[in-house]
Amino acid sequence: MRLLVLGGTGFVGGATVTEAVRRGWSVTVFNRGMHGTVPPGVQRLRGDRTAPDGLAALAGGDWDLVVDTWDGAPRGVRDAARALVGAVPHYAYISSGSVYALPVPPQVGEDAPTVDTAAADATGGDYAECKAGGELAATEVFGERALLVRAGLILGPGEDIGRLPWWLQRVARGGDVLAPGPADLPVQYIDVRDLAAWTLDRAAEGVGGAFNVISQPGHTTMGELLDAVVAVTGSAARLRWTDPAPILAAGVVPWNDLPIWVPEGHEFRWMQERGVQKAYAAGLTCRPVADTAADTWRWLRAVGSVPPRAGRPAREPVGLDAAREAELLMA
């Protein structure tokens, strides 16, 4: 199988390349060549899809499928798809559950409306508009041959936002750890390696359409996740489970200040309650949380810190600082 990855050195793109190489596929990546490395044997084409003639390196190529991880302006997806429509039969676009129009109902399915301000030829927009516009662009060019992978919370080795790494590093420091309750709060996420494997399987089969690619709601819980973090770090940290009310009253922002955690009743709780029947019927499987935690900790110790986001603007770090957490624990 001949795979082209547009990107290929970031979190999801890197995992996709690694999985394809593991399968023995012929892999080509296309990017600006400014970030990261690729495994031996992977061909690297250089270009900037936002520049005039920036896609020239793709001319004359011939692949079986393409995976595009772009999260910038939708026009970048449209231009790339148009450049490749005669060179590749199938286009997989890594999208996001953020494309759904607010308010999003629990167990949202793929037929729900997406943000109505998105456009395939847009040159800007917020994250939701860019991802929804990217879907429109891929579908405009490839039609039913476009696979729209609406990922949810993505964890695993290589994570460049730092949600699970923050918990791992915090617990590794030891002491009392503010654990946002309840411990049995269901958590829904996807390991990046399971995301990459499912995407390549379905794209190779020529499957098209939109899929919520994320675990079953409650694949794990906050308690199971943090217990796994304690176990893999070998820390003597003490988890101080705290009800959501006082945490929220103190101004703590779910998802950002305490990564991964979105309590019941919060306006963004739907992000961990998406409907996934379609993806599971199409072969999605998700590894245990203990494996994701252990492998992420092993990777994090090897690299030392969360890497910058390849080709993307830096973002504010996630997680409470030590002084703020100490104040909350005292309260």
Rosetta silent file (secondary structure, phi, psi, omega in degrees, C-alpha in Angstrom):
SEQUENCE: MRLLVLGGTGFVGGATVTEAVRRGWSVTVFNRGMHGTVPPGVQRLRGDRTAPDGLAALAGGDWDLVVDTWDGAPRGVRDAARALVGAVPHYAYISSGSVYALPVPPQVGEDAPTVDTAAADATGGDYAECKAGGELAATEVFGERALLVRAGLILGPGEDIGRLPWWLQRVARGGDVLAPGPADLPVQYIDVRDLAAWTLDRAAEGVGGAFNVISQPGHTTMGELLDAVVAVTGSAARLRWTDPAPILAAGVVPWNDLPIWVPEGHEFRWMQERGVQKAYAAGLTCRPVADTAADTWRWLRAVGSVPPRAGRPAREPVGLDAAREAELLMA
SCORE:     score description
SCORE:     0.000 S_00000001
   1 L     0.000  132.569 -179.260    0.000    0.000    0.000 S_00000001
   2 E  -103.942  114.850 -174.558    1.361    3.423   -0.975 S_00000001
   3 E  -112.453  136.444  169.941    0.459    6.099    1.571 S_00000001
   4 E  -112.855  127.076  176.158    0.859    9.856    1.397 S_00000001
   5 E  -112.997  121.345  175.026    0.614   11.757    4.696 S_00000001
   6 E   -87.563  107.177 -168.401    0.154   15.507    4.524 S_00000001
   7 L   115.756 -118.286  169.075    1.987   16.518    7.675 S_00000001
   8 L    96.778   -4.276  178.122    3.504   13.424    9.195 S_00000001
   9 L  -120.066   -3.594  177.606    5.788   14.790   11.936 S_00000001
  10 L   -88.808 -159.716 -174.705    3.252   15.935   14.532 S_00000001
  11 H   -65.448  -65.086 -177.404    1.212   13.931   17.028 S_00000001
  12 H   -72.313  -42.674  179.386   -1.425   12.262   14.860 S_00000001
  13 H   -61.554  -41.392  179.131    0.576   12.425   11.645 S_00000001
  14 H   -63.964  -41.317  177.970    3.606   10.880   13.307 S_00000001
  15 H   -65.480  -35.698  178.736    1.552    8.024   14.750 S_00000001
  16 H   -66.344  -44.110  177.554    0.001    7.430   11.322 S_00000001
  17 H   -62.290  -45.353 -179.349    3.416    7.238    9.656 S_00000001
  18 H   -59.951  -43.495  179.836    4.729    4.906   12.372 S_00000001
  19 H   -65.745  -41.554  179.953    1.756    2.560   11.991 S_00000001
  20 H   -65.365  -40.608  176.943    2.047    2.483    8.197 S_00000001
  21 H   -62.822  -41.376  178.207    5.780    1.720    8.395 S_00000001
  22 H   -58.225  -33.375  179.746    5.037   -1.061   10.888 S_00000001
  23 L   -79.744   -6.799 -178.670    2.708   -2.571    8.289 S_00000001
  24 L    83.971   16.586  179.800    5.420   -2.498    5.656 S_00000001
  25 L   -75.944  158.961  170.552    3.686    0.149    3.537 S_00000001
  26 E   -85.219  121.705 -170.970    5.484    2.559    1.238 S_00000001
  27 E  -122.228  133.366  172.731    5.159    5.949    2.948 S_00000001
  28 E  -123.774  137.478  173.542    5.648    9.491    1.686 S_00000001
  29 E  -116.287  147.439  176.654    5.179   12.605    3.800 S_00000001
  30 E  -125.130  120.802  177.266    4.623   16.127    2.519 S_00000001
  31 E  -163.256 -176.175 -177.643    5.380   19.102    4.748 S_00000001
  32 L   -77.170  -11.357  179.288    7.576   22.162    5.065 S_00000001
  33 L    73.187   24.010 -175.886   10.445   20.134    6.516 S_00000001
  34 L  -103.826  -12.071 -175.196   10.805   22.440    9.492 S_00000001
  35 L  -137.044  140.588  168.473    9.769   20.145   12.355 S_00000001
  36 L    69.896 -179.585  179.095   10.481   16.623   13.452 S_00000001
  37 L  -129.673  171.349  175.807   11.907   13.607   11.720 S_00000001
  38 L  -126.800  156.732 -179.702   10.513   10.584    9.913 S_00000001
  39 L   -62.658  156.383  176.499   11.454    6.898   10.198 S_00000001
  40 L   -56.221  141.056  178.575   14.123    5.475    7.882 S_00000001
  41 L    91.400   -9.428  179.097   12.787    4.601    4.467 S_00000001
  42 L   -87.157  127.518  177.481   10.056    7.252    4.465 S_00000001
  43 E   -78.052  137.555 -178.106   10.213    9.631    1.509 S_00000001
  44 E  -120.714  117.233  174.780    9.907   13.291    2.452 S_00000001
  45 E  -101.385  140.735 -177.108    8.554   15.870    0.005 S_00000001
  46 E  -110.394  140.477  177.700    8.821   19.527    0.914 S_00000001
  47 L   175.903  162.204 -179.569    6.312   22.246    0.256 S_00000001
  48 L  -124.129  108.313 -174.312    4.013   24.798    1.851 S_00000001
  49 L   -63.728  -15.417  179.611    0.380   24.422    0.825 S_00000001
  50 L   -89.134   -5.682 -177.252   -0.309   28.052    1.745 S_00000001
  51 L  -100.205  155.287  173.945    2.290   29.417   -0.688 S_00000001
  52 L   -57.428  132.292 -177.402    1.980   29.957   -4.450 S_00000001
  53 L    57.986   22.099 -177.359    2.976   26.695   -6.163 S_00000001
  54 L   -70.499  -13.244  179.282    3.507   25.284   -2.691 S_00000001
  55 L  -101.051   11.424 -174.079    2.042   21.922   -3.726 S_00000001
  56 H   -59.275  -31.733 -177.658    4.344   21.481   -6.710 S_00000001
  57 H   -64.282  -17.308 -179.486    6.270   18.626   -5.065 S_00000001
  58 H   -84.285  -13.002 -176.844    3.129   16.467   -5.292 S_00000001
  59 L   -61.616  134.109  178.359    2.970   16.703   -9.093 S_00000001
  60 L    83.353   -2.687  179.368    3.454   13.363  -10.803 S_00000001
  61 L   -76.193  162.849 -178.326    2.977   11.358   -7.619 S_00000001
  62 L  -148.483  113.126 -177.610    0.864    8.217   -7.431 S_00000001
  63 L  -132.951  165.554  178.730   -0.504    6.837   -4.167 S_00000001
  64 L   -88.374  -29.045  177.742   -3.272    4.520   -2.959 S_00000001
  65 E  -161.406  158.830  177.464   -4.529    6.845   -0.236 S_00000001
  66 E  -127.158  142.398  171.990   -3.755   10.092    1.517 S_00000001
  67 E  -117.596  124.943 -176.573   -4.175   11.085    5.165 S_00000001
  68 E  -116.011  121.666 -177.815   -4.412   14.818    5.820 S_00000001
  69 L  -103.657   10.209 -174.350   -3.981   16.160    9.376 S_00000001
  70 L   -57.476  135.627  175.015   -4.300   19.874    8.495 S_00000001
  71 L  -127.692   19.320  175.705   -6.121   22.083   11.010 S_00000001
  72 L   -90.845 -154.831 -176.397   -5.513   25.446    9.387 S_00000001
  73 L   -57.633  136.353 -177.465   -7.652   27.344    6.890 S_00000001
  74 H   -55.172  -29.787  179.693  -10.015   25.076    4.906 S_00000001
  75 H   -57.997  -28.857  177.241   -8.630   26.367    1.605 S_00000001
  76 H   -64.037  -35.987  175.900   -5.465   24.408    2.419 S_00000001
  77 H   -71.145  -45.179 -178.759   -7.480   21.167    2.372 S_00000001
  78 H   -59.805  -45.489 -178.489   -9.335   22.151   -0.790 S_00000001
  79 H   -65.266  -41.600  179.014   -6.128   23.027   -2.660 S_00000001
  80 H   -65.374  -43.333  179.736   -4.376   19.833   -1.565 S_00000001
  81 H   -62.456  -41.774  178.865   -7.381   17.689   -2.482 S_00000001
  82 H   -64.139  -37.343  179.712   -7.620   19.301   -5.924 S_00000001
  83 H   -68.595  -25.137 -173.542   -3.919   18.718   -6.502 S_00000001
  84 H  -105.603   -6.245 -171.051   -4.262   15.041   -5.579 S_00000001
  85 L   -59.515  -27.681  177.565   -7.632   14.093   -7.039 S_00000001
  86 L   -94.182   -3.632 -174.848   -6.003   12.478  -10.080 S_00000001
  87 L  -110.678  -11.326 -176.055   -3.162   10.877   -8.142 S_00000001
  88 L  -147.598  137.084 -176.924   -4.947    9.116   -5.297 S_00000001
  89 L   -83.803  -14.460 -172.560   -8.320    7.343   -5.110 S_00000001
  90 L  -143.570  138.062 -174.942   -9.108    7.982   -1.433 S_00000001
  91 E  -125.045  115.722  176.558   -8.728   10.971    0.922 S_00000001
  92 E  -104.328  122.103 -178.744   -8.824   10.604    4.722 S_00000001
  93 E  -111.028  121.603  178.576   -9.147   13.878    6.607 S_00000001
  94 E   -80.262  105.065 -177.184   -8.431   13.921   10.353 S_00000001
  95 E  -103.494 -151.058 -174.158  -11.210   16.145   11.659 S_00000001
  96 E  -155.825  151.909  172.081  -12.608   16.709   15.141 S_00000001
  97 H   -66.083  -10.616  177.891  -15.773   16.398   17.181 S_00000001
  98 H   -66.870   -9.862 -177.682  -15.493   20.170   17.537 S_00000001
  99 H   -71.347  -15.832 -174.717  -17.262   20.487   14.167 S_00000001
 100 E   -71.994  140.122 -179.575  -20.709   19.980   15.748 S_00000001
 101 L   -71.560  136.559  177.195  -22.951   23.027   16.041 S_00000001
 102 L   -78.112  148.370   -5.542  -23.679   24.204   19.584 S_00000001
 103 L   -76.994  141.352 -177.229  -25.520   23.240   21.684 S_00000001
 104 L   -94.660  125.974 -179.703  -24.371   19.666   21.143 S_00000001
 105 L   -75.790  153.100  173.148  -26.652   16.947   22.542 S_00000001
 106 L   -58.418  150.256 -179.744  -25.256   13.997   24.513 S_00000001
 107 L    59.999   32.861 -178.290  -24.522   10.921   22.397 S_00000001
 108 L   -57.218  135.223  178.702  -24.273   13.163   19.328 S_00000001
 109 L  -104.881  172.984 -173.427  -24.140   11.171   16.108 S_00000001
 110 L   -66.459  -17.722 -179.539  -22.525   11.878   12.787 S_00000001
 111 L   -84.215   -4.377 -179.011  -25.766   13.183   11.239 S_00000001
 112 L   -66.880  152.385 -179.600  -25.965   16.131   13.655 S_00000001
 113 L   -62.169  144.983  172.903  -25.502   19.637   12.178 S_00000001
 114 E  -102.414  170.980 -174.219  -21.997   21.054   11.977 S_00000001
 115 L   -56.503  130.353 -171.638  -21.056   24.705   12.457 S_00000001
 116 L   -85.280    0.209  177.666  -22.897   26.722    9.838 S_00000001
 117 L   -95.078    1.767 -178.803  -20.181   29.366    9.451 S_00000001
 118 L   -77.002  149.464  177.917  -17.736   26.895    7.879 S_00000001
 119 L  -147.571  141.685 -176.217  -16.763   27.203    4.214 S_00000001
 120 L   -66.895  -25.475 -177.802  -14.563   25.054    1.990 S_00000001
 121 L  -105.220   14.875 -177.584  -12.721   28.055    0.557 S_00000001
 122 L   -65.879  146.088  178.605  -12.247   29.953    3.824 S_00000001
 123 L  -105.323    9.150  178.354   -8.828   31.448    4.499 S_00000001
 124 L  -170.775 -168.840 -179.227   -9.273   31.564    8.267 S_00000001
 125 L   134.423  168.820  175.738  -11.610   30.831   11.152 S_00000001
 126 L   -78.642  179.921 -173.592  -11.565   29.326   14.612 S_00000001
 127 H   -58.440  -46.375 -178.715  -10.685   25.675   15.201 S_00000001
 128 H   -62.707  -43.580  179.961  -14.250   24.385   14.750 S_00000001
 129 H   -65.315  -38.591  179.770  -14.781   26.409   11.577 S_00000001
 130 H   -66.907  -43.432  179.789  -11.459   25.265   10.119 S_00000001
 131 H   -68.654  -42.281  177.874  -12.129   21.592   10.792 S_00000001
 132 H   -65.397  -39.802  176.532  -15.718   21.768    9.531 S_00000001
 133 H   -65.821  -36.269  175.620  -14.552   23.700    6.478 S_00000001
 134 H   -61.928  -39.437  175.053  -11.839   21.118    5.901 S_00000001
 135 H   -60.670  -45.565  179.419  -14.515   18.416    5.859 S_00000001
 136 H   -60.944  -40.242 -178.818  -16.485   20.399    3.296 S_00000001
 137 H   -66.333  -46.058  179.911  -13.375   20.851    1.161 S_00000001
 138 H   -62.432  -40.547 -179.394  -12.415   17.168    1.212 S_00000001
 139 H   -71.859  -36.123  178.422  -15.977   16.143    0.373 S_00000001
 140 H   -57.165  -39.129 -175.761  -16.305   18.797   -2.337 S_00000001
 141 H   -90.294  -44.083 -172.766  -13.374   17.252   -4.231 S_00000001
 142 H  -102.214  -10.596  177.307  -13.521   13.543   -3.331 S_00000001
 143 H    58.285 -129.631 -178.184  -17.223   13.068   -2.590 S_00000001
 144 H   -70.711   -7.302  177.671  -17.949    9.612   -1.169 S_00000001
 145 H   -90.317   10.164  176.557  -14.247    8.813   -1.410 S_00000001
 146 E  -102.678  125.223  175.874  -13.525   11.192    1.495 S_00000001
 147 E  -100.514  121.310 -177.494  -13.232    9.676    4.981 S_00000001
 148 E  -106.052  108.288 -173.358  -13.917   12.242    7.713 S_00000001
 149 E   -98.305   98.801 -178.028  -12.342   11.115   10.985 S_00000001
 150 E   -88.440   87.217 -178.125  -13.946   13.102   13.819 S_00000001
 151 E   -73.801  156.585  173.445  -11.528   12.399   16.614 S_00000001
 152 L  -105.905 -141.795  175.258  -12.233   13.265   20.229 S_00000001
 153 L   -62.235  121.310 -177.680   -9.755   13.671   23.074 S_00000001
 154 E  -107.971  124.101  177.907   -6.525   12.124   21.761 S_00000001
 155 E  -122.672  170.980  175.762   -4.001   10.723   24.240 S_00000001
 156 L   125.944  175.720  179.593   -0.897    8.584   23.953 S_00000001
 157 L   -56.856  136.776 -179.548    2.838    8.781   23.216 S_00000001
 158 L    94.819   -1.423 -175.285    3.791   11.923   21.323 S_00000001
 159 L   -57.306  125.087 -174.972    1.001   14.094   22.728 S_00000001
 160 L  -105.528    9.866  171.262    1.886   17.706   21.951 S_00000001
 161 L  -101.376  -41.431  171.021   -0.751   19.447   24.065 S_00000001
 162 L   104.018   21.409 -177.187    0.236   17.839   27.335 S_00000001
 163 H   -69.592  -60.278  176.885   -2.985   16.724   29.021 S_00000001
 164 H   -67.136  -39.386  175.257   -1.971   13.221   30.082 S_00000001
 165 H   -57.056  -34.535  178.392    1.697   14.272   30.408 S_00000001
 166 H   -63.082  -45.278  178.914    0.643   16.938   32.921 S_00000001
 167 H   -62.687  -41.355 -179.758   -1.032   14.343   35.119 S_00000001
 168 H   -62.602  -46.335 -179.289    1.961   12.013   34.808 S_00000001
 169 H   -69.370  -36.738  179.301    4.455   14.697   35.762 S_00000001
 170 H   -65.646  -47.780 -179.068    2.257   16.043   38.544 S_00000001
 171 H   -65.274  -36.212 -179.925    1.719   12.643   40.143 S_00000001
 172 H   -62.031  -27.861  178.084    5.406   11.796   39.736 S_00000001
 173 H   -69.634  -21.692  177.724    6.265   14.813   41.958 S_00000001
 174 L    83.208 -170.171 -178.601    4.338   13.139   44.772 S_00000001
 175 L    79.738 -167.123  177.960    2.526   14.662   47.714 S_00000001
 176 E   -77.918  130.013 -177.548   -1.181   15.452   47.874 S_00000001
 177 E  -115.949  126.415  175.637   -2.730   15.695   44.396 S_00000001
 178 E   -68.184  110.437 -178.745   -6.015   17.500   43.755 S_00000001
 179 E  -106.827  112.791 -175.377   -8.109   14.773   42.095 S_00000001
 180 E   -75.475  123.126 -175.181  -11.311   16.182   40.558 S_00000001
 181 L   -88.652  179.594   -3.228  -14.278   14.001   41.368 S_00000001
 182 L   -77.192  159.452 -178.162  -16.221   11.987   41.267 S_00000001
 183 L   -63.067  -26.150 -178.802  -13.771    9.121   40.862 S_00000001
 184 L   -93.829   16.567  177.516  -16.326    7.192   38.814 S_00000001
 185 L   -63.275  122.686 -179.164  -16.810   10.053   36.304 S_00000001
 186 E   -66.119  140.736  177.894  -16.779    8.419   32.831 S_00000001
 187 E  -123.159  133.250 -179.889  -13.974    9.482   30.497 S_00000001
 188 L  -119.492  126.980 -178.558  -14.072    9.089   26.707 S_00000001
 189 L  -157.044  177.773  174.928  -10.873    9.374   24.642 S_00000001
 190 E  -135.697  131.622  171.678   -8.881    7.688   21.866 S_00000001
 191 E   -71.017  134.340 -174.624   -5.290    6.468   21.999 S_00000001
 192 H   -57.908  -29.657 -179.737   -3.481    8.026   19.028 S_00000001
 193 H   -73.859  -34.008  175.284   -2.254    4.603   17.904 S_00000001
 194 H   -70.786  -35.802  176.008   -5.794    3.212   17.817 S_00000001
 195 H   -62.939  -46.184 -178.888   -6.873    6.294   15.877 S_00000001
 196 H   -64.477  -44.066 -178.105   -4.089    5.809   13.334 S_00000001
 197 H   -64.083  -44.494  179.913   -4.748    2.080   12.913 S_00000001
 198 H   -64.098  -42.606 -179.069   -8.495    2.523   12.421 S_00000001
 199 H   -61.364  -45.576 -179.411   -7.979    5.357    9.935 S_00000001
 200 H   -67.453  -38.625  177.970   -5.546    3.344    7.824 S_00000001
 201 H   -60.267  -50.994 -175.528   -7.761    0.239    7.923 S_00000001
 202 H   -71.571  -38.014  178.797  -10.870    2.057    6.762 S_00000001
 203 H   -65.167  -39.138  178.672   -9.068    4.257    4.221 S_00000001
 204 H   -64.840  -28.156  177.543   -7.405    1.208    2.691 S_00000001
 205 H   -82.590   -8.609 -178.611  -10.874   -0.343    2.320 S_00000001
 206 L    80.943   21.234 -179.777  -12.162    2.792    0.577 S_00000001
 207 L   -72.940  137.217  176.873  -14.652    3.655    3.326 S_00000001
 208 L  -122.155  176.549  178.934  -16.055    7.185    3.137 S_00000001
 209 E    97.261  178.353 -176.018  -18.248    9.433    5.246 S_00000001
 210 E   -95.466  141.783  178.393  -18.022   10.850    8.754 S_00000001
 211 E  -140.253  135.690  168.673  -17.219    8.829   11.889 S_00000001
 212 E   -80.412  105.182 -174.957  -16.869    9.758   15.564 S_00000001
 213 E  -103.629   93.674 -176.080  -13.584    7.988   16.257 S_00000001
 214 L  -163.569  159.099 -176.587  -13.271    7.844   20.023 S_00000001
 215 L   -64.796  170.873  170.478  -13.795    5.186   22.694 S_00000001
 216 L   -60.559  144.326  171.899  -17.093    4.220   24.191 S_00000001
 217 L   -55.879  130.872 -178.751  -18.268    6.725   26.841 S_00000001
 218 L    82.039   17.350  172.575  -16.885    5.370   30.088 S_00000001
 219 L   -52.428  -34.166  170.179  -14.060    3.406   28.441 S_00000001
 220 E  -144.468 -177.992  176.290  -12.348    4.518   31.626 S_00000001
 221 E  -128.016  167.321  175.876  -13.094    6.823   34.574 S_00000001
 222 H   -59.187  -38.369  179.394  -11.157    9.617   36.228 S_00000001
 223 H   -64.598  -46.189  179.650  -10.431    7.212   39.075 S_00000001
 224 H   -64.696  -39.120  179.459   -9.114    4.466   36.809 S_00000001
 225 H   -62.981  -50.889 -177.201   -7.075    6.966   34.827 S_00000001
 226 H   -71.448  -31.569  173.348   -5.395    8.549   37.841 S_00000001
 227 H   -62.491  -40.173  177.922   -4.873    5.176   39.525 S_00000001
 228 H   -64.819  -38.933  178.364   -3.077    4.058   36.352 S_00000001
 229 H   -63.342  -44.169  177.280   -0.962    7.221   36.442 S_00000001
 230 H   -60.354  -43.990 -176.659    0.034    6.549   40.051 S_00000001
 231 H   -64.648  -46.836 -173.840    0.883    2.945   39.208 S_00000001
 232 H   -73.843  -27.632  178.202    3.032    3.599   36.128 S_00000001
 233 H   -82.960  -15.827 -177.209    4.991    6.437   37.742 S_00000001
 234 L    67.173   24.029 -174.330    5.634    4.433   40.900 S_00000001
 235 L   -81.967  154.402  172.952    4.773    7.547   42.871 S_00000001
 236 L   -96.593   18.932 -179.390    3.758    7.750   46.508 S_00000001
 237 L   -59.290  149.371  178.569    1.368   10.577   45.628 S_00000001
 238 E  -111.946  118.942  179.471   -1.934   10.739   47.488 S_00000001
 239 E   -78.013  118.260  178.762   -5.017   11.448   45.384 S_00000001
 240 E   -99.520   90.825 -176.440   -7.262   13.909   47.250 S_00000001
 241 E   -69.039  129.794 -174.384  -10.655   13.322   45.630 S_00000001
 242 E  -131.495  137.183  178.223  -12.741   16.485   45.705 S_00000001
 243 L   -61.883  151.733 -178.612  -16.337   17.143   44.655 S_00000001
 244 H   -61.652  -35.471 -171.084  -16.750   19.317   41.546 S_00000001
 245 H   -55.398  -53.114 -179.366  -18.694   22.125   43.282 S_00000001
 246 H   -67.702  -29.288  177.754  -15.873   23.667   45.336 S_00000001
 247 H   -65.966  -47.264  179.652  -13.407   23.230   42.476 S_00000001
 248 H   -66.866  -38.818 -179.802  -15.675   25.077   40.062 S_00000001
 249 H   -63.021  -27.096  179.398  -16.545   27.710   42.650 S_00000001
 250 L   -82.061    1.019  176.678  -12.832   28.478   42.990 S_00000001
 251 L    89.176   10.862  177.592  -12.693   29.358   39.290 S_00000001
 252 L   -69.314  134.593 -178.398  -10.936   26.216   38.082 S_00000001
 253 L   -97.325  114.233  175.971  -11.547   25.670   34.373 S_00000001
 254 E   -56.880  152.318  176.251  -12.323   22.055   33.452 S_00000001
 255 E    80.443  -39.955 -178.461  -10.301   20.566   30.578 S_00000001
 256 L  -101.264  -55.015 -179.431   -7.583   23.240   30.825 S_00000001
 257 L   -71.983  -38.536  174.082   -6.730   23.744   34.511 S_00000001
 258 E  -122.237   90.812 -170.996   -7.414   20.099   35.337 S_00000001
 259 E   -56.189  147.158  177.026   -6.823   18.347   32.002 S_00000001
 260 L    80.345  -33.812 -173.566   -9.213   15.684   30.703 S_00000001
 261 L   -74.453  122.911  170.924  -11.770   16.377   33.467 S_00000001
 262 L  -134.676  105.091 -172.718  -15.204   17.651   32.360 S_00000001
 263 L   -71.079  160.403  175.289  -17.762   17.225   35.182 S_00000001
 264 L   -56.830  139.963  178.410  -21.392   16.256   34.738 S_00000001
 265 L    87.895  -11.522  178.709  -23.583   19.239   33.917 S_00000001
 266 L   -73.595  149.909 -175.949  -20.785   21.278   32.359 S_00000001
 267 L   -62.693  -22.241  179.776  -21.550   22.864   28.985 S_00000001
 268 L  -105.329   16.218  179.558  -18.763   20.868   27.342 S_00000001
 269 H   -60.279  -28.197 -178.982  -19.610   17.530   28.944 S_00000001
 270 H   -58.102  -22.157 -178.397  -20.821   16.327   25.529 S_00000001
 271 H   -64.723  -17.710  177.338  -17.154   16.084   24.461 S_00000001
 272 H  -118.614   25.057  178.120  -16.938   12.892   26.523 S_00000001
 273 L  -140.152   39.116 -177.517  -20.387   11.552   25.671 S_00000001
 274 L   -82.528  149.120  176.136  -20.341   11.197   21.889 S_00000001
 275 L   -74.861  132.326 -174.078  -22.142    8.450   20.019 S_00000001
 276 L  -129.889   15.248 -176.998  -19.687    5.921   18.605 S_00000001
 277 H   -58.032  -39.078 -176.374  -21.860    3.072   17.337 S_00000001
 278 H   -65.226  -44.735 -179.513  -20.877    3.733   13.725 S_00000001
 279 H   -67.251  -40.790  179.097  -17.119    3.622   14.342 S_00000001
 280 H   -66.659  -36.785  175.791  -17.342    0.494   16.493 S_00000001
 281 H   -64.737  -24.591  178.452  -19.455   -1.212   13.834 S_00000001
 282 L   -95.934   20.373  168.933  -16.638   -0.318   11.431 S_00000001
 283 L    98.086    9.618 -179.406  -14.028   -2.100   13.529 S_00000001
 284 L   -67.619  132.994  171.580  -12.816    0.413   16.109 S_00000001
 285 L  -131.126  147.734 -176.093  -11.046   -1.129   19.104 S_00000001
 286 L  -129.575  130.414 -177.893   -9.476    0.754   22.012 S_00000001
 287 L   -73.848  161.716 -178.954   -6.668   -0.421   24.258 S_00000001
 288 L   -64.116  151.981 -179.591   -6.883   -0.265   28.089 S_00000001
 289 H   -62.643  -31.094  179.347   -6.106    3.018   29.817 S_00000001
 290 H   -62.467  -35.477  178.327   -3.262    1.372   31.736 S_00000001
 291 H   -69.120  -42.647  178.638   -1.452    0.722   28.444 S_00000001
 292 H   -62.660  -44.149 -179.543   -1.906    4.302   27.272 S_00000001
 293 H   -64.394  -45.579 -177.682   -0.646    5.678   30.592 S_00000001
 294 H   -64.544  -44.383 -178.103    2.361    3.346   30.742 S_00000001
 295 H   -70.316  -34.818  177.208    3.450    3.959   27.158 S_00000001
 296 H   -68.080  -39.375  178.115    2.995    7.720   27.468 S_00000001
 297 H   -65.356  -41.252  178.368    5.094    7.767   30.650 S_00000001
 298 H   -61.804  -45.177  178.835    7.827    5.705   28.965 S_00000001
 299 H   -64.793  -43.850 -175.809    7.867    8.110   26.001 S_00000001
 300 H   -64.207  -39.365  177.353    7.767   11.218   28.215 S_00000001
 301 H   -65.692  -32.544 -179.558   10.751   10.084   30.256 S_00000001
 302 H   -72.042  -39.757 -176.072   12.668    9.456   27.023 S_00000001
 303 H   -91.703  -22.762  174.952   11.969   12.883   25.472 S_00000001
 304 L    93.558  -35.826 -178.612   11.986   14.870   28.708 S_00000001
 305 L  -158.046  165.711  178.958    9.161   17.296   27.960 S_00000001
 306 L   -67.011  128.332 -177.116    6.081   17.808   25.802 S_00000001
 307 L   -73.862  159.792  173.777    7.249   18.666   22.268 S_00000001
 308 L   -66.029  156.280 -179.821    6.126   21.793   20.402 S_00000001
 309 L   -78.113  118.418 -173.585    3.175   21.371   18.081 S_00000001
 310 L   -59.563  119.738  175.206    4.588   20.742   14.613 S_00000001
 311 L    69.440   13.092 -175.406    3.833   23.624   12.292 S_00000001
 312 L  -125.742  154.863  178.464    1.284   25.149   14.680 S_00000001
 313 L   -62.853  147.808  175.741    1.263   28.186   16.962 S_00000001
 314 L   -64.467  147.276  178.512    2.315   27.618   20.545 S_00000001
 315 L  -120.817  161.975  179.092   -0.574   27.344   22.969 S_00000001
 316 L   -60.952  138.722  178.782   -0.935   28.120   26.632 S_00000001
 317 L   -64.308  149.992  178.722    0.260   25.237   28.822 S_00000001
 318 L   -94.334  160.383  174.185   -2.424   23.134   30.448 S_00000001
 319 L    95.885  146.577  177.259   -2.721   22.277   34.125 S_00000001
 320 L   -67.717  144.855  171.230   -2.674   24.091   37.444 S_00000001
 321 L   -79.765  165.939 -172.138    0.618   25.453   38.713 S_00000001
 322 H   -61.561  -40.345 -177.383    1.855   24.132   42.046 S_00000001
 323 H   -66.085  -42.274  179.589    0.964   27.227   44.075 S_00000001
 324 H   -64.571  -43.235  178.460   -2.603   27.336   42.799 S_00000001
 325 H   -61.978  -41.740  179.825   -3.115   23.643   43.476 S_00000001
 326 H   -61.654  -40.144  176.959   -1.747   24.054   47.000 S_00000001
 327 H   -60.489  -43.985 -178.510   -4.224   26.864   47.670 S_00000001
 328 H   -66.508  -38.494  178.821   -7.104   24.709   46.495 S_00000001
 329 H   -66.879  -38.287  178.384   -5.991   21.774   48.628 S_00000001
 330 H   -64.702  -34.995 -178.219   -5.737   24.009   51.688 S_00000001
 331 L   -74.281    0.000    0.000   -9.270   25.252   51.054 S_00000001
